[in-house]
Short mmCIF file of C-alpha atoms in Angstrom, two decimals:
data_model
loop_
_atom_site.label_atom_id
_atom_site.label_comp_id
_atom_site.label_asym_id
_atom_site.label_seq_id
_atom_site.Cartn_x
_atom_site.Cartn_y
_atom_site.Cartn_z
CA MET E 292 -0.15 -0.43 -0.40
CA SER E 293 1.25 3.55 -1.08
CA THR E 294 0.31 7.28 -0.93
CA SER E 295 -1.27 8.90 -4.11
CA PRO E 296 -2.03 12.63 -4.60
CA THR E 297 -5.82 12.81 -2.95
CA PRO E 298 -8.73 13.38 -5.81
CA ARG E 299 -9.18 16.43 -7.24
CA GLY E 300 -12.79 17.65 -5.54
CA PHE E 301 -12.36 15.18 -3.15
CA THR E 302 -13.92 16.36 0.47
CA PRO E 303 -12.71 14.55 3.17
CA THR E 304 -16.30 13.66 5.47
CA GLY E 305 -15.45 10.34 7.16
CA THR E 306 -20.12 10.37 6.99
CA ILE E 307 -22.06 7.01 6.38
CA ALA E 308 -23.99 7.39 3.59
CA THR E 309 -27.46 8.15 4.31
CA ALA E 310 -31.13 6.19 3.59
CA ALA E 311 -31.64 8.68 1.22
CA ASP E 312 -28.34 9.04 -0.49
CA ARG E 313 -28.23 4.97 -0.98
CA ARG E 314 -31.75 5.57 -2.78
CA ARG E 315 -29.91 7.37 -4.95
CA VAL E 316 -27.41 5.21 -6.03
CA VAL E 317 -29.90 2.86 -6.28
CA PHE E 318 -32.08 4.57 -8.71
CA ALA E 319 -28.56 5.50 -10.20
CA THR E 320 -27.41 2.03 -10.33
CA VAL E 321 -30.16 0.22 -12.36
CA VAL E 322 -30.85 3.49 -14.62
CA GLY E 323 -27.46 3.44 -15.01
CA THR E 324 -26.74 -0.71 -15.72
CA THR E 325 -29.79 -1.03 -18.07
CA VAL E 326 -28.87 1.96 -20.11
CA GLU E 327 -25.42 0.56 -21.04
CA TRP E 328 -26.93 -3.46 -21.50
CA TYR E 329 -29.37 -2.06 -23.45
CA ASP E 330 -26.68 -0.26 -25.61
CA PHE E 331 -24.36 -3.75 -25.43
CA PHE E 332 -27.79 -6.15 -26.30
CA ILE E 333 -29.51 -3.93 -28.78
CA TYR E 334 -26.23 -5.51 -31.27
CA ALA E 335 -26.56 -8.97 -30.10
CA THR E 336 -30.10 -9.29 -30.81
CA ALA E 337 -29.56 -7.24 -34.50
CA VAL E 338 -26.71 -9.39 -35.60
CA GLY E 339 -29.75 -12.37 -34.94
CA LEU E 340 -31.98 -10.23 -37.65
CA VAL E 341 -29.89 -8.58 -39.41
CA PHE E 342 -26.19 -7.58 -39.37
CA GLY E 343 -26.14 -10.92 -41.38
CA GLN E 344 -27.16 -9.59 -44.19
CA LEU E 345 -26.59 -6.12 -44.30
CA PHE E 346 -22.68 -5.71 -42.73
CA PHE E 347 -21.08 -9.48 -43.79
CA ALA E 348 -22.67 -10.81 -46.61
CA PRO E 349 -19.96 -10.04 -48.55
CA LEU E 350 -17.95 -12.16 -46.15
CA GLY E 351 -19.31 -15.27 -47.75
CA SER E 352 -22.35 -18.20 -46.73
CA ASP E 353 -21.19 -18.08 -42.95
CA SER E 354 -22.24 -14.49 -42.04
CA VAL E 355 -24.71 -15.59 -39.47
CA LEU E 356 -21.67 -17.49 -37.83
CA ILE E 357 -19.84 -14.60 -38.53
CA GLY E 358 -21.85 -12.41 -37.54
CA PHE E 359 -21.51 -14.19 -33.82
CA ALA E 360 -18.31 -14.37 -33.63
CA THR E 361 -18.00 -10.28 -33.13
CA VAL E 362 -20.38 -10.62 -30.53
CA GLY E 363 -17.15 -12.53 -28.87
CA VAL E 364 -14.42 -10.52 -30.05
CA SER E 365 -16.16 -7.73 -27.80
CA PHE E 366 -15.68 -9.68 -25.40
CA LEU E 367 -12.01 -9.69 -25.98
CA PHE E 368 -11.35 -6.15 -24.82
CA ARG E 369 -13.41 -6.39 -21.92
CA PRO E 370 -10.68 -7.49 -19.81
CA LEU E 371 -8.68 -4.07 -21.32
CA GLY E 372 -11.66 -2.07 -20.21
CA ALA E 373 -11.78 -4.12 -16.46
CA PHE E 374 -7.87 -3.30 -16.15
CA LEU E 375 -8.65 1.10 -17.46
CA ALA E 376 -11.54 1.11 -14.87
CA GLY E 377 -9.70 -0.96 -12.03
CA HIS E 378 -6.78 1.14 -11.87
CA LEU E 379 -8.91 4.50 -12.00
CA GLY E 380 -11.32 3.38 -10.15
CA ASP E 381 -9.48 2.59 -7.02
CA LYS E 382 -6.87 5.25 -7.21
CA TYR E 383 -9.70 8.23 -8.42
CA GLY E 384 -13.14 6.65 -7.81
CA ARG E 385 -15.70 4.82 -8.69
CA LYS E 386 -18.11 7.87 -10.34
CA VAL E 387 -15.79 9.30 -12.70
CA VAL E 388 -14.95 5.55 -14.47
CA LEU E 389 -18.75 5.09 -14.02
CA MET E 390 -19.96 8.40 -16.54
CA TRP E 391 -16.99 7.77 -18.84
CA THR E 392 -17.56 4.07 -19.63
CA LEU E 393 -21.60 5.32 -20.31
CA ILE E 394 -20.65 7.72 -22.40
CA LEU E 395 -18.09 5.46 -24.66
CA MET E 396 -20.68 2.87 -24.88
CA GLY E 397 -23.17 5.75 -25.68
CA VAL E 398 -21.04 6.67 -28.83
CA ALA E 399 -20.40 3.80 -29.99
CA THR E 400 -24.02 2.69 -30.32
CA ALA E 401 -25.55 5.75 -32.06
CA LEU E 402 -22.66 5.87 -34.42
CA ILE E 403 -23.83 2.23 -35.30
CA GLY E 404 -26.95 3.31 -35.85
CA VAL E 405 -25.96 5.14 -38.41
CA LEU E 406 -23.19 3.02 -40.08
CA PRO E 407 -23.59 2.06 -43.87
CA SER E 408 -23.89 -1.07 -44.33
CA ALA E 409 -21.48 -3.15 -46.92
CA GLU E 410 -23.42 -2.96 -49.72
CA SER E 411 -22.51 0.82 -49.97
CA ILE E 412 -18.55 1.23 -48.50
CA GLY E 413 -18.20 -2.32 -48.67
CA LEU E 414 -15.68 -4.04 -46.72
CA ALA E 415 -15.78 -0.39 -44.70
CA ALA E 416 -18.89 -1.56 -43.88
CA PRO E 417 -18.09 -4.71 -41.47
CA VAL E 418 -14.68 -2.94 -40.19
CA ILE E 419 -16.63 -0.04 -38.87
CA LEU E 420 -18.87 -2.50 -37.08
CA VAL E 421 -16.45 -4.61 -35.56
CA LEU E 422 -14.26 -1.27 -34.15
CA LEU E 423 -17.42 0.05 -32.82
CA ARG E 424 -18.49 -3.38 -31.07
CA ILE E 425 -14.78 -2.76 -29.46
CA LEU E 426 -15.88 0.15 -27.79
CA GLN E 427 -18.98 -0.89 -26.54
CA GLY E 428 -16.20 -4.12 -25.22
CA ILE E 429 -14.02 -1.76 -23.52
CA SER E 430 -16.86 0.44 -21.48
CA ALA E 431 -19.43 -2.71 -20.43
CA GLY E 432 -16.16 -4.70 -19.24
CA GLY E 433 -15.13 -1.28 -17.09
CA GLU E 434 -19.29 -0.77 -16.38
CA TRP E 435 -19.62 -3.37 -14.29
CA GLY E 436 -17.35 -3.17 -11.12
CA GLY E 437 -17.51 0.07 -10.59
CA ALA E 438 -21.76 -0.41 -10.15
CA VAL E 439 -21.68 -2.62 -8.03
CA LEU E 440 -19.02 -0.95 -5.78
CA MET E 441 -21.48 1.74 -5.30
CA ALA E 442 -24.75 -0.03 -4.99
CA VAL E 443 -23.34 -2.43 -1.87
CA GLU E 444 -20.04 -0.38 -0.09
CA HIS E 445 -23.37 2.43 0.15
CA ALA E 446 -25.74 -0.32 1.06
CA PRO E 447 -26.00 -1.96 5.16
CA LYS E 448 -24.65 -5.21 6.02
CA THR E 449 -27.38 -6.88 6.55
CA ARG E 450 -28.86 -6.39 2.97
CA ARG E 451 -25.59 -6.55 -0.01
CA GLY E 452 -27.09 -8.81 -1.33
CA ALA E 453 -30.58 -7.04 -1.97
CA PHE E 454 -28.61 -3.04 -2.84
CA GLY E 455 -26.25 -5.65 -5.07
CA ALA E 456 -29.15 -6.67 -7.38
CA SER E 457 -29.66 -2.96 -8.10
CA PRO E 458 -26.63 -3.14 -11.33
CA GLN E 459 -27.68 -7.13 -11.83
CA ILE E 460 -31.08 -5.97 -12.46
CA GLY E 461 -29.97 -3.83 -15.58
CA VAL E 462 -29.06 -6.79 -17.72
CA PRO E 463 -32.94 -8.26 -18.33
CA LEU E 464 -34.04 -4.54 -17.96
CA GLY E 465 -31.06 -4.15 -20.43
CA LEU E 466 -32.35 -6.91 -22.60
CA LEU E 467 -36.22 -6.02 -22.26
CA LEU E 468 -35.46 -2.77 -23.30
CA ALA E 469 -33.75 -3.73 -26.41
CA SER E 470 -35.76 -7.06 -27.13
CA GLY E 471 -38.97 -4.40 -26.68
CA VAL E 472 -37.99 -1.97 -28.88
CA MET E 473 -37.17 -4.20 -31.36
CA ALA E 474 -40.32 -5.84 -31.73
CA LEU E 475 -42.52 -2.40 -31.83
CA MET E 476 -39.97 -1.17 -35.36
CA SER E 477 -40.73 -4.63 -36.34
CA ALA E 478 -44.20 -4.32 -36.23
CA ILE E 479 -44.28 -0.02 -37.23
CA ALA E 480 -41.49 -1.32 -40.15
CA PRO E 481 -42.10 -4.91 -41.22
CA GLY E 482 -40.05 -6.48 -43.37
CA GLU E 483 -37.98 -4.83 -46.05
CA GLN E 484 -38.09 -1.66 -44.14
CA PHE E 485 -37.17 -2.94 -41.01
CA LEU E 486 -33.09 -4.36 -43.01
CA GLN E 487 -33.20 -0.68 -44.37
CA TRP E 488 -34.14 1.86 -41.66
CA GLY E 489 -36.26 0.51 -38.91
CA TRP E 490 -33.27 -2.10 -37.27
CA ARG E 491 -31.81 2.42 -36.31
CA VAL E 492 -33.90 3.32 -34.42
CA PRO E 493 -33.00 1.32 -31.58
CA PHE E 494 -29.85 2.24 -31.99
CA LEU E 495 -30.09 5.76 -32.39
CA LEU E 496 -32.18 5.96 -29.22
CA SER E 497 -29.24 5.05 -27.23
CA VAL E 498 -28.60 8.97 -27.87
CA VAL E 499 -31.75 9.66 -25.19
CA LEU E 500 -30.23 7.12 -23.28
CA ILE E 501 -27.26 7.91 -22.57
CA LEU E 502 -28.55 11.75 -21.91
CA VAL E 503 -31.35 10.21 -19.17
CA GLY E 504 -27.84 7.91 -17.11
CA TRP E 505 -25.21 10.35 -17.68
CA TYR E 506 -28.08 13.09 -15.36
CA VAL E 507 -29.23 10.80 -12.99
CA ARG E 508 -25.46 9.73 -11.97
CA ARG E 509 -23.96 13.00 -12.08
CA ARG E 510 -26.29 13.25 -8.15
CA VAL E 511 -24.69 10.20 -6.77
CA GLU E 512 -22.42 10.76 -4.07
CA GLU E 513 -19.22 8.58 -4.70
CA SER E 514 -18.42 5.48 -2.58
CA PRO E 515 -18.11 5.95 1.21
CA VAL E 516 -15.54 3.31 0.86
CA PHE E 517 -13.54 5.26 -1.17
CA LEU E 518 -13.42 7.75 0.19
CA GLU E 519 -12.85 7.41 3.78
CA LEU E 520 -9.09 5.24 1.55
CA ALA E 521 -8.83 8.77 -0.23
CA GLU E 522 -8.83 10.51 3.76
CA ARG E 523 -6.56 8.66 4.27
CA LYS E 524 -4.41 8.44 1.07
CA GLU E 525 -3.71 4.48 1.34
CA HIS E 526 -4.54 4.18 -2.16
CA SER E 527 -2.24 0.77 -3.82
CA ARG E 528 -0.24 2.40 -5.93
CA MET E 529 0.12 -0.23 -8.71
CA PRO E 530 -3.37 -2.20 -7.57
CA ILE E 531 -3.57 -4.42 -10.79
CA VAL E 532 -0.31 -6.18 -10.19
CA GLU E 533 -1.10 -6.43 -6.09
CA LEU E 534 -4.22 -8.08 -7.36
CA PHE E 535 -2.09 -10.71 -8.59
CA ARG E 536 0.15 -11.57 -6.99
CA LYS E 537 -1.93 -11.88 -3.85
CA HIS E 538 -5.47 -12.96 -5.05
CA ALA E 539 -5.00 -14.86 -8.43
CA VAL E 540 -6.73 -18.02 -8.00
CA LEU E 541 -9.42 -15.90 -6.21
CA VAL E 542 -9.71 -14.29 -9.63
CA ILE E 543 -9.95 -17.40 -11.58
CA ILE E 544 -11.99 -18.72 -9.59
CA ALA E 545 -14.53 -16.41 -9.28
CA ALA E 546 -14.53 -15.64 -12.60
CA VAL E 547 -15.22 -19.80 -13.39
CA VAL E 548 -18.75 -18.58 -10.93
CA PHE E 549 -19.35 -15.81 -13.06
CA ALA E 550 -18.72 -18.06 -16.40
CA GLY E 551 -21.17 -21.09 -15.12
CA ASN E 552 -24.25 -18.04 -15.89
CA ASN E 553 -22.70 -16.47 -18.17
CA ALA E 554 -22.76 -18.82 -21.12
CA VAL E 555 -25.86 -20.02 -20.61
CA GLY E 556 -27.56 -16.03 -20.52
CA TYR E 557 -26.46 -15.42 -23.89
CA MET E 558 -28.47 -18.18 -25.70
CA THR E 559 -30.55 -15.02 -24.99
CA THR E 560 -28.83 -11.83 -24.98
CA GLY E 561 -26.45 -12.94 -27.24
CA GLY E 562 -28.50 -12.90 -29.73
CA TYR E 563 -28.74 -16.72 -30.76
CA ILE E 564 -32.44 -18.43 -29.60
CA GLN E 565 -33.29 -14.96 -31.37
CA GLY E 566 -31.48 -16.13 -34.77
CA TYR E 567 -32.03 -19.63 -33.92
CA ALA E 568 -36.19 -19.28 -33.65
CA THR E 569 -36.33 -16.72 -36.66
CA ASN E 570 -34.40 -18.22 -39.39
CA PRO E 571 -36.17 -18.82 -41.87
CA ASP E 572 -33.15 -21.81 -43.61
CA GLY E 573 -33.87 -23.24 -40.36
CA PRO E 574 -36.20 -26.12 -38.45
CA LEU E 575 -38.17 -23.68 -36.98
CA GLY E 576 -38.49 -20.75 -39.64
CA LEU E 577 -40.54 -18.79 -36.48
CA GLU E 578 -42.74 -14.95 -37.44
CA ARG E 579 -39.57 -11.90 -35.70
CA GLY E 580 -42.34 -9.86 -33.86
CA PRO E 581 -43.93 -12.94 -31.39
CA VAL E 582 -40.17 -14.56 -30.86
CA LEU E 583 -38.97 -11.38 -29.77
CA TRP E 584 -41.63 -10.88 -27.59
CA ALA E 585 -41.35 -13.87 -26.24
CA VAL E 586 -37.68 -12.56 -25.21
CA THR E 587 -39.08 -9.82 -23.67
CA GLY E 588 -41.49 -11.80 -21.59
CA SER E 589 -38.65 -13.91 -20.06
CA ALA E 590 -36.42 -11.46 -19.73
CA VAL E 591 -38.82 -10.00 -16.62
CA THR E 592 -38.90 -13.47 -14.97
CA TRP E 593 -35.70 -13.07 -15.18
CA LEU E 594 -35.31 -9.55 -13.54
CA LEU E 595 -38.32 -11.16 -10.77
CA SER E 596 -35.78 -13.32 -9.94
CA THR E 597 -32.27 -11.82 -10.02
CA LEU E 598 -34.70 -9.55 -7.20
CA ALA E 599 -35.27 -12.59 -5.13
CA ALA E 600 -32.25 -13.43 -5.53
CA GLY E 601 -30.88 -10.91 -4.21
CA PHE E 602 -33.04 -10.80 -1.26
CA ALA E 603 -32.24 -14.31 -0.52
CA SER E 604 -28.68 -14.13 -0.69
CA ASP E 605 -29.15 -11.35 2.63
CA ARG E 606 -30.79 -14.00 4.09
CA PHE E 607 -29.63 -17.67 3.44
CA GLY E 608 -26.12 -16.67 2.38
CA ARG E 609 -24.61 -15.98 -0.78
CA ARG E 610 -22.97 -19.46 -0.93
CA THR E 611 -26.19 -21.14 -0.34
CA THR E 612 -28.47 -18.80 -2.57
CA TYR E 613 -25.84 -19.13 -5.64
CA VAL E 614 -26.31 -23.18 -4.60
CA ALA E 615 -29.79 -23.26 -5.63
CA GLY E 616 -29.94 -21.40 -8.71
CA TRP E 617 -26.74 -24.08 -10.03
CA ILE E 618 -29.15 -27.09 -9.60
CA MET E 619 -32.44 -24.89 -11.42
CA GLN E 620 -29.94 -23.35 -14.09
CA LEU E 621 -29.32 -26.72 -14.56
CA VAL E 622 -33.16 -28.08 -14.69
CA GLY E 623 -33.72 -24.74 -17.10
CA VAL E 624 -30.30 -26.01 -19.42
CA PHE E 625 -32.39 -29.37 -19.84
CA THR E 626 -35.88 -28.21 -20.65
CA LEU E 627 -35.09 -25.37 -22.91
CA PHE E 628 -34.81 -27.07 -26.66
CA PRO E 629 -36.71 -29.93 -26.48
CA LEU E 630 -39.88 -26.67 -25.44
CA VAL E 631 -38.21 -24.22 -27.38
CA ASN E 632 -38.01 -27.13 -30.70
CA THR E 633 -41.76 -27.40 -30.22
CA GLY E 634 -41.64 -24.39 -33.44
CA ASN E 635 -44.84 -23.11 -30.69
CA VAL E 636 -43.68 -19.55 -29.43
CA PHE E 637 -46.39 -19.57 -26.45
CA VAL E 638 -44.25 -23.07 -25.59
CA LEU E 639 -40.74 -20.93 -26.75
CA PHE E 640 -41.48 -17.99 -24.17
CA LEU E 641 -41.89 -21.45 -21.14
CA GLY E 642 -38.55 -22.57 -22.04
CA LEU E 643 -36.81 -19.75 -21.48
CA ALA E 644 -39.01 -18.47 -18.15
CA ILE E 645 -38.14 -21.23 -17.27
CA LEU E 646 -34.09 -20.94 -17.49
CA THR E 647 -34.09 -17.23 -16.94
CA ILE E 648 -35.01 -18.35 -12.79
CA GLY E 649 -31.92 -20.37 -12.82
CA LEU E 650 -29.59 -17.72 -14.19
CA GLY E 651 -31.78 -15.28 -11.87
CA PHE E 652 -30.22 -17.19 -8.68
CA THR E 653 -27.08 -17.51 -10.41
CA TYR E 654 -26.57 -13.41 -11.15
CA GLY E 655 -28.52 -11.77 -8.67
CA PRO E 656 -25.84 -12.79 -5.64
CA GLN E 657 -23.27 -11.90 -7.58
CA ALA E 658 -22.78 -7.67 -6.45
CA ALA E 659 -21.97 -8.71 -3.00
CA LEU E 660 -20.72 -11.89 -3.22
CA TYR E 661 -17.69 -10.30 -5.20
CA ALA E 662 -17.31 -7.21 -4.05
CA GLU E 663 -16.88 -9.55 -0.33
CA LEU E 664 -13.92 -11.55 -1.88
CA PHE E 665 -11.26 -8.60 -2.44
CA PRO E 666 -9.92 -6.46 0.03
CA ALA E 667 -11.30 -2.50 0.12
CA SER E 668 -7.61 -0.92 -1.99
CA ILE E 669 -8.58 -2.79 -4.91
CA ARG E 670 -11.39 -4.36 -5.10
CA PHE E 671 -12.56 -2.48 -7.97
CA SER E 672 -9.96 -3.79 -10.41
CA GLY E 673 -10.46 -8.09 -8.41
CA VAL E 674 -14.52 -7.52 -8.90
CA SER E 675 -13.63 -6.31 -12.32
CA ILE E 676 -11.23 -8.70 -13.93
CA SER E 677 -13.23 -10.97 -12.47
CA TYR E 678 -16.04 -10.32 -14.53
CA ALA E 679 -14.34 -9.54 -17.85
CA ILE E 680 -12.55 -12.87 -17.64
CA GLY E 681 -15.12 -14.79 -15.86
CA ALA E 682 -17.38 -13.48 -19.65
CA ILE E 683 -14.61 -14.24 -21.55
CA LEU E 684 -14.61 -17.57 -20.38
CA GLY E 685 -18.55 -18.07 -20.61
CA GLY E 686 -20.39 -15.74 -23.04
CA ALA E 687 -18.46 -14.71 -25.59
CA PHE E 688 -18.65 -16.98 -27.97
CA ALA E 689 -21.70 -19.04 -26.86
CA PRO E 690 -22.94 -18.67 -29.57
CA THR E 691 -21.17 -18.85 -32.42
CA ILE E 692 -20.52 -22.36 -30.51
CA ALA E 693 -23.42 -23.27 -30.00
CA THR E 694 -24.51 -22.40 -34.00
CA ALA E 695 -21.53 -24.41 -34.49
CA LEU E 696 -22.19 -27.63 -33.11
CA VAL E 697 -25.90 -27.66 -34.54
CA THR E 698 -24.08 -27.04 -38.03
CA ALA E 699 -21.99 -30.36 -37.03
CA PHE E 700 -24.56 -32.16 -35.64
CA GLY E 701 -27.29 -30.92 -37.26
CA SER E 702 -28.83 -31.34 -33.65
CA THR E 703 -29.85 -28.72 -30.60
CA THR E 704 -28.25 -32.13 -28.16
CA PRO E 705 -24.82 -31.19 -28.19
CA VAL E 706 -25.88 -27.27 -27.00
CA THR E 707 -27.38 -28.57 -24.50
CA TRP E 708 -24.80 -30.30 -23.12
CA TYR E 709 -22.90 -27.83 -23.32
CA LEU E 710 -24.69 -25.41 -21.41
CA ALA E 711 -24.98 -28.26 -18.97
CA GLY E 712 -20.74 -28.26 -18.21
CA MET E 713 -20.50 -25.10 -18.09
CA THR E 714 -23.36 -25.28 -14.94
CA VAL E 715 -21.45 -27.75 -13.41
CA LEU E 716 -18.19 -25.82 -14.15
CA GLY E 717 -19.69 -22.86 -11.72
CA LEU E 718 -21.61 -24.83 -9.64
CA VAL E 719 -17.85 -26.42 -8.37
CA ALA E 720 -16.59 -22.93 -8.07
CA THR E 721 -18.94 -21.59 -5.60
CA LEU E 722 -18.63 -24.67 -3.42
CA MET E 723 -14.35 -23.45 -3.80
CA LEU E 724 -15.27 -20.81 -1.63
CA ARG E 725 -16.04 -19.69 1.96
CA ASP E 726 -18.98 -17.43 2.32
CA ARG E 727 -18.42 -14.04 3.57
CA SER E 728 -21.45 -12.65 2.90
CA GLY E 729 -21.26 -9.62 5.75
CA ILE E 730 -17.76 -9.21 5.88
CA PRO E 731 -17.06 -5.46 6.73
CA LEU E 732 -15.68 -3.61 3.60
CA ASP E 733 -14.01 -0.67 4.73
CA PRO E 734 -10.97 -0.19 5.56
CA ASP E 735 -10.31 -0.32 9.26
CA HIS E 736 -10.66 -4.33 8.50
CA GLU E 737 -8.11 -5.03 5.33
CA ALA E 738 -6.27 -7.42 7.16
CA GLU E 739 -10.40 -9.72 7.32
CA GLN E 740 -10.64 -8.89 4.23
CA ALA E 741 -7.27 -10.09 2.72
CA VAL E 742 -7.27 -13.74 3.82
CA SER E 743 -8.33 -15.83 1.13
CA PRO E 744 -12.24 -17.11 1.13
CA VAL E 745 -10.68 -19.26 -0.84
CA ARG E 746 -11.24 -23.30 1.23
CA GLY E 747 -7.69 -24.34 1.93
CA LEU E 748 -6.25 -20.98 1.68
CA THR E 749 -5.28 -19.17 4.06
CA ARG E 750 -3.81 -16.37 2.06
CA ALA E 751 -3.40 -15.95 -1.35
#
């Protein structure tokens, strides 16, 4: 640990967050993360519906597969966003990082909305599209850690799971908003109109959402844990170096916990189910609008189960809640494709709804779990980098893998076993961690926080 300059604009307070502060933080976290994930998911939804035709068609017959691969490419840049945000967030505060990740995501998304197709500018179109997707990946890599810590570090000790669920519900809310807007535009601009201009509206809408998110986040106070670190000048000079030197094993295990959830979740958030169900050359060939509304409905069940899991983790512990979630997720994995493959959109919704119950219970407690794993001085780096690595191991190429498996075997059964395997890995990683629900998060207890939560280790 070493001293570093007090952040510009910092006023030592030593005060504890008030109830009004906490309500404002929860609201700002939900709004900000919803906007971020709306922007991130609108791309994946568009890949399954239009990008293969508009941007990747010049690359050959595997245009849809290539499109899904670009969803994964952005994940490879999430660690860069996590490294940058973790370093800056541990040294200069959570709030400033959250403001800039919001802007970066919004600009990239809006530019996609005005990008000419390959028919107009040739191969430059997919190249520019991928570059903009990379910017989205960098932003997403930095966003989550800051949002999590703003929520959990403001929370009372006995309500961290509930408060930590606020950034988590930004994911289903973002999916709900992205699928809902796409479904609406599919109805307003059907057929060729959707391909010509309808799909662009949801991307351009990002400009309005970013302005709302910026306004809300500006009104939030900095995390009290960071303010205390700043007042004491107890910042780590190189938080990422310290993280990997002392907690490398913990980072990997925490990443695998998230990977088990993320691989399964990206069946919808990565656009795979939407593309699989609506592909006119595929086995189902369903209409675009009803499928999008089914995904939108499943986002509601995901949201509710995520909230329920956050509250449950405060009562029963993070680990117990997670274990129950993995069991429910496994049930959802084995029922998903048998229900989707009926070709009935209502039964498809049922399959997604069952799946999202387990997804919520393996995602809702994650914010509190991660925050309680790492010492205060390197916490932003720890949660951000674990999350980014988990996203690469999990959701990054899950739609691409699923597409390749179906192409190779002519069946969705291998996809089911792939998702089941990821779920079991998540369960095993969870069982390797001690439950640290309620551990003090402030700098006074850094020594206690530094004791490894990995079973069988005393220090990392």
